Amino acid sequence: MSSTNNGEVLILLADRLQGLQQELRTIRSEGVKSNPATADPTALGLFGFALTTALLQGPFTTLTEPTSSQIAMGFGFFFGGLAQFCAGLLNYQRRNTFGCVAFCCFGAFWMSIAIYETLVFGKVYAPVPNEGKQLMLAMWGILTFLLWLCTFKLTIATSAVFLTLSLLFFFLAGGVGTSQSARNFTKFAGAWGFLVAAIAFYDGIAALLKDAYGRSILPVGPLSKPAPAPVQVGSLLPGSASPSPPGTGKFSDGKLSMSMVV
């Protein structure tokens, strides 16, 4: 008698679980219809950051004239600034907190730098003393380091962007000044900045290719192991049995076949 009751309980549980799974699938499908997916803005943000960063390294490394930094400021307003900030807002819509914070921060950074340089060039106010520039760069280095701490569950490429960028800010802070050692430090920082831009370009094109072709083309190297697959309900029951469709009142496997008598 007890074995029959236990069997009926298992049947009812399996039937109810199947019904709940069907309800969850319905809720998820309705949620997708009401909230259509938006385009992935990752590549846009990374390209805006990488190109503007690379342009600014020309005068730092003396590959270009010092006045060539003016074109970098132009890109800082729009491609590195506004476009990157918009990428952050789109990540907000996609509920990607890290992408939203990172892209909005650096988009605002580039727009702030561009506005500052424009006002100084127009002689609206005098340039900030070297100590102020060093403090600003060091603070951004600290902020970037804190963002890097949040990348350990992302990819190696993304983590490398933030780690090298954090170091770049500290290198630039050390290069502020007019002494020979400061100029040498700035030149080294410029070369390091090209490395940062190259990694960001790679990460951006990897994201764009993955979105275009539906699979990973360029390896970016996940830092964390993938989460284990969820355990199916049927595998928890004896003999790895599978529950029948809801409403059938049956539960069967290779050794057991029972039907509820209604």
Short mmCIF file of C-alpha atoms in Angstrom, two decimals, residues 128-135 171-187:
data_model
loop_
_atom_site.label_atom_id
_atom_site.label_comp_id
_atom_site.label_asym_id
_atom_site.label_seq_id
_atom_site.Cartn_x
_atom_site.Cartn_y
_atom_site.Cartn_z
CA VAL A 128 46.20 73.48 -14.42
CA PRO A 129 49.51 73.20 -12.52
CA ASN A 130 51.49 69.97 -12.86
CA GLU A 131 50.43 68.76 -9.41
CA GLY A 132 46.78 69.01 -10.40
CA LYS A 133 47.38 67.02 -13.59
CA GLN A 134 49.25 64.34 -11.66
CA LEU A 135 46.44 64.06 -9.13
CA PHE A 171 52.84 56.30 -16.25
CA LEU A 172 51.33 59.51 -17.60
CA ALA A 173 51.20 60.95 -14.09
CA GLY A 174 54.91 60.24 -13.74
CA GLY A 175 55.58 61.97 -17.05
CA VAL A 176 54.05 65.31 -16.09
CA GLY A 177 56.69 68.04 -16.06
CA THR A 178 59.45 69.55 -18.18
CA SER A 179 62.50 67.66 -16.90
CA GLN A 180 64.35 65.17 -19.07
CA SER A 181 63.24 62.27 -16.88
CA ALA A 182 59.61 63.40 -17.22
CA ARG A 183 59.95 63.57 -21.01
CA ASN A 184 61.43 60.08 -21.08
CA PHE A 185 58.60 58.83 -18.90
CA THR A 186 56.05 60.43 -21.22
CA LYS A 187 57.64 58.78 -24.24
#
